[in-house]
């Protein structure tokens, strides 16, 4: 199966790099509302200050569960997207990859995250840093946000809250 083969390949690289660099190993299981014909795609392997990680973006609970079963105990940390973005099940119940992964993991440490919120926080931190010399900070500035999707709306609301 193409999915498992790619998963094995990425895990092998993660383990090798994390061992070589004396870093933690991690794997991200994310989801997105963007419609694709693909059922999944893998993210590049990243080496950060403390961790070597890769991940997969899935469009169904099936692939989230497959990934969780295979990676449990093979990486130190699993990060799972807590946002419910993939289409609901046929009976109308929302899909929930966070819950499916939680049901499976017993060995690796689980961390839930919200990717869009991390992006909004990063924008806030960047703008605060860029305006650190100004006594008013970002207050009173005119800022244009291009895009009215989830992230653009959240950034716009944050900017209004910050004056």
CSV table of C-alpha atoms in Angstrom, one decimal:
chain,number,residue,atom,x,y,z
A,1,UNK,CA,0.0,0.0,0.0
A,2,UNK,CA,1.4,3.4,-1.0
A,3,UNK,CA,0.4,5.1,2.2
A,4,UNK,CA,2.2,2.6,4.5
A,5,UNK,CA,5.3,2.4,2.3
A,6,UNK,CA,5.7,6.2,2.4
A,7,UNK,CA,5.0,6.2,6.2
A,8,UNK,CA,7.7,3.6,6.7
A,9,UNK,CA,10.2,5.6,4.5
A,10,UNK,CA,9.5,8.8,6.4
A,11,UNK,CA,9.8,7.1,9.8
A,12,UNK,CA,13.1,5.5,8.9
A,13,UNK,CA,14.5,8.9,8.0
A,14,UNK,CA,13.1,10.5,11.1
A,15,UNK,CA,14.6,7.9,13.4
A,16,UNK,CA,18.0,8.1,11.7
A,17,UNK,CA,18.1,11.9,11.9
A,18,UNK,CA,16.8,12.1,15.4
A,19,UNK,CA,19.3,9.5,16.6
A,20,UNK,CA,22.2,11.1,14.7
A,21,UNK,CA,21.4,14.6,16.0
A,22,UNK,CA,20.3,13.5,19.5
A,23,UNK,CA,16.8,15.0,19.1
A,24,UNK,CA,13.3,13.9,19.8
A,25,UNK,CA,11.2,12.4,17.0
A,26,UNK,CA,7.7,13.5,16.1
A,27,UNK,CA,4.9,13.0,13.6
A,28,UNK,CA,2.0,15.3,12.8
A,29,UNK,CA,-1.4,14.1,11.7
A,30,UNK,CA,-3.3,17.0,10.3
A,31,UNK,CA,-6.5,17.6,8.3
A,32,UNK,CA,-7.8,20.2,6.0
A,33,UNK,CA,-11.1,21.4,4.5
A,34,UNK,CA,-9.5,21.8,1.1
A,35,UNK,CA,-11.0,19.3,-1.2
A,36,UNK,CA,-8.6,17.1,-3.1
A,37,UNK,CA,-8.9,14.0,-5.2
A,38,UNK,CA,-6.0,12.6,-3.1
A,39,UNK,CA,-6.8,10.8,0.2
A,40,UNK,CA,-3.7,12.1,1.9
A,41,UNK,CA,-0.3,13.8,1.4
A,42,UNK,CA,2.9,13.7,3.4
A,43,UNK,CA,4.7,16.8,4.6
A,44,UNK,CA,8.5,17.2,4.3
A,45,UNK,CA,10.8,16.1,7.0
A,46,UNK,CA,11.8,19.0,9.2
A,47,UNK,CA,14.7,19.3,11.7
A,48,UNK,CA,14.0,21.9,14.4
A,49,UNK,CA,16.1,22.8,17.5
A,50,UNK,CA,14.6,20.0,19.5
A,51,UNK,CA,12.9,17.6,17.2
A,52,UNK,CA,12.9,15.8,13.8
A,53,UNK,CA,9.5,15.4,12.4
A,54,UNK,CA,7.3,14.7,9.4
A,55,UNK,CA,3.6,14.3,9.0
A,56,UNK,CA,0.6,13.5,6.9
A,57,UNK,CA,-2.5,15.5,6.0
A,58,UNK,CA,-5.5,13.3,5.8
A,59,UNK,CA,-9.0,13.7,4.3
A,60,UNK,CA,-10.6,10.9,6.4
A,61,UNK,CA,-10.5,9.2,9.7
A,62,UNK,CA,-9.4,6.0,8.0
A,63,UNK,CA,-5.9,7.3,7.2
A,64,UNK,CA,-5.5,9.1,10.6
A,65,UNK,CA,-6.2,5.7,12.2
A,66,UNK,CA,-3.8,3.9,9.9
A,67,UNK,CA,-1.0,6.4,10.7
A,68,UNK,CA,-1.6,6.3,14.4
A,69,UNK,CA,-1.5,2.5,14.5
A,70,UNK,CA,1.7,2.4,12.6
A,71,UNK,CA,3.6,5.2,14.3
A,72,UNK,CA,2.6,4.6,17.9
A,73,UNK,CA,5.8,3.8,19.8
A,74,UNK,CA,8.0,4.5,16.8
A,75,UNK,CA,8.2,8.3,17.5
A,76,UNK,CA,8.4,10.2,20.8
A,77,UNK,CA,5.6,12.6,20.1
A,78,UNK,CA,2.5,12.6,17.9
A,79,UNK,CA,0.8,16.0,17.2
A,80,UNK,CA,-2.8,15.8,16.0
A,81,UNK,CA,-4.9,18.6,14.6
A,82,UNK,CA,-7.9,19.2,16.9
A,83,UNK,CA,-9.9,21.1,14.3
A,84,UNK,CA,-12.8,19.3,12.7
A,85,UNK,CA,-12.2,20.1,9.1
A,86,UNK,CA,-12.8,17.0,7.1
A,87,UNK,CA,-16.3,16.1,5.8
A,88,UNK,CA,-18.8,14.5,8.1
A,89,UNK,CA,-19.6,10.8,8.0
A,90,UNK,CA,-22.5,9.6,5.9
A,91,UNK,CA,-24.8,9.6,8.9
A,92,UNK,CA,-24.0,13.3,9.5
A,93,UNK,CA,-21.8,12.9,12.5
A,94,UNK,CA,-18.6,15.0,12.4
A,95,UNK,CA,-15.4,13.3,11.6
A,96,UNK,CA,-12.9,13.6,14.4
A,97,UNK,CA,-9.3,12.6,13.8
A,98,UNK,CA,-8.2,13.8,17.2
A,99,UNK,CA,-10.5,11.3,18.9
A,100,UNK,CA,-9.5,8.4,16.6
A,101,UNK,CA,-5.8,9.0,17.2
A,102,UNK,CA,-6.4,9.3,21.0
A,103,UNK,CA,-8.2,6.0,20.9
A,104,UNK,CA,-5.2,4.3,19.4
A,105,UNK,CA,-2.1,5.8,20.8
A,106,UNK,CA,-0.7,4.1,23.9
A,107,UNK,CA,3.1,4.6,23.7
A,108,UNK,CA,3.9,7.9,22.0
A,109,UNK,CA,3.0,11.1,23.7
A,110,UNK,CA,0.0,12.9,22.2
A,111,UNK,CA,-0.2,16.6,21.7
A,112,UNK,CA,-3.4,18.2,20.2
A,113,UNK,CA,-3.0,21.5,18.3
A,114,UNK,CA,-5.1,23.9,16.2
A,115,UNK,CA,-3.1,24.9,13.1
A,116,UNK,CA,-5.1,28.0,12.2
A,117,UNK,CA,-4.7,29.4,15.7
A,118,UNK,CA,-1.0,28.8,15.6
A,119,UNK,CA,-0.8,30.8,12.4
A,120,UNK,CA,-2.8,33.7,13.9
A,121,UNK,CA,-0.6,33.7,17.0
A,122,UNK,CA,2.5,33.8,14.8
A,123,UNK,CA,1.2,36.8,12.9
A,124,UNK,CA,0.4,38.6,16.2
A,125,UNK,CA,3.9,37.9,17.5
A,126,UNK,CA,5.5,39.0,14.3
A,127,UNK,CA,3.6,42.3,14.1
A,128,UNK,CA,4.3,42.9,17.8
A,129,UNK,CA,8.0,42.4,17.2
A,130,UNK,CA,8.0,44.6,14.2
A,131,UNK,CA,6.3,47.4,16.2
A,132,UNK,CA,8.3,47.0,19.4
A,133,UNK,CA,10.0,50.4,19.1
A,134,UNK,CA,6.6,52.2,18.7
A,135,UNK,CA,5.1,53.1,22.1
A,136,UNK,CA,1.6,52.3,20.8
A,137,UNK,CA,2.7,49.0,19.3
A,138,UNK,CA,0.3,48.0,16.6
A,139,UNK,CA,-2.5,50.1,18.0
A,140,UNK,CA,-3.7,52.8,15.7
A,141,UNK,CA,-2.0,51.3,12.6
A,142,UNK,CA,-3.9,50.6,9.4
A,143,UNK,CA,-3.5,47.0,8.5
A,144,UNK,CA,-4.9,45.3,5.4
A,145,UNK,CA,-5.7,41.6,5.6
A,146,UNK,CA,-6.1,39.9,2.3
A,147,UNK,CA,-8.5,36.9,2.5
A,148,UNK,CA,-11.7,36.4,4.3
A,149,UNK,CA,-11.3,32.7,5.1
A,150,UNK,CA,-10.9,31.2,8.6
A,151,UNK,CA,-7.4,32.6,9.2
A,152,UNK,CA,-8.0,36.0,7.6
A,153,UNK,CA,-11.1,36.5,9.7
A,154,UNK,CA,-9.3,35.5,12.9
A,155,UNK,CA,-6.4,37.8,12.1
A,156,UNK,CA,-8.8,40.7,11.3
A,157,UNK,CA,-10.6,40.2,14.6
A,158,UNK,CA,-7.3,40.1,16.5
A,159,UNK,CA,-6.2,43.3,14.8
A,160,UNK,CA,-9.5,45.0,15.8
A,161,UNK,CA,-9.0,43.8,19.4
A,162,UNK,CA,-5.4,45.2,19.4
A,163,UNK,CA,-6.7,48.6,18.3
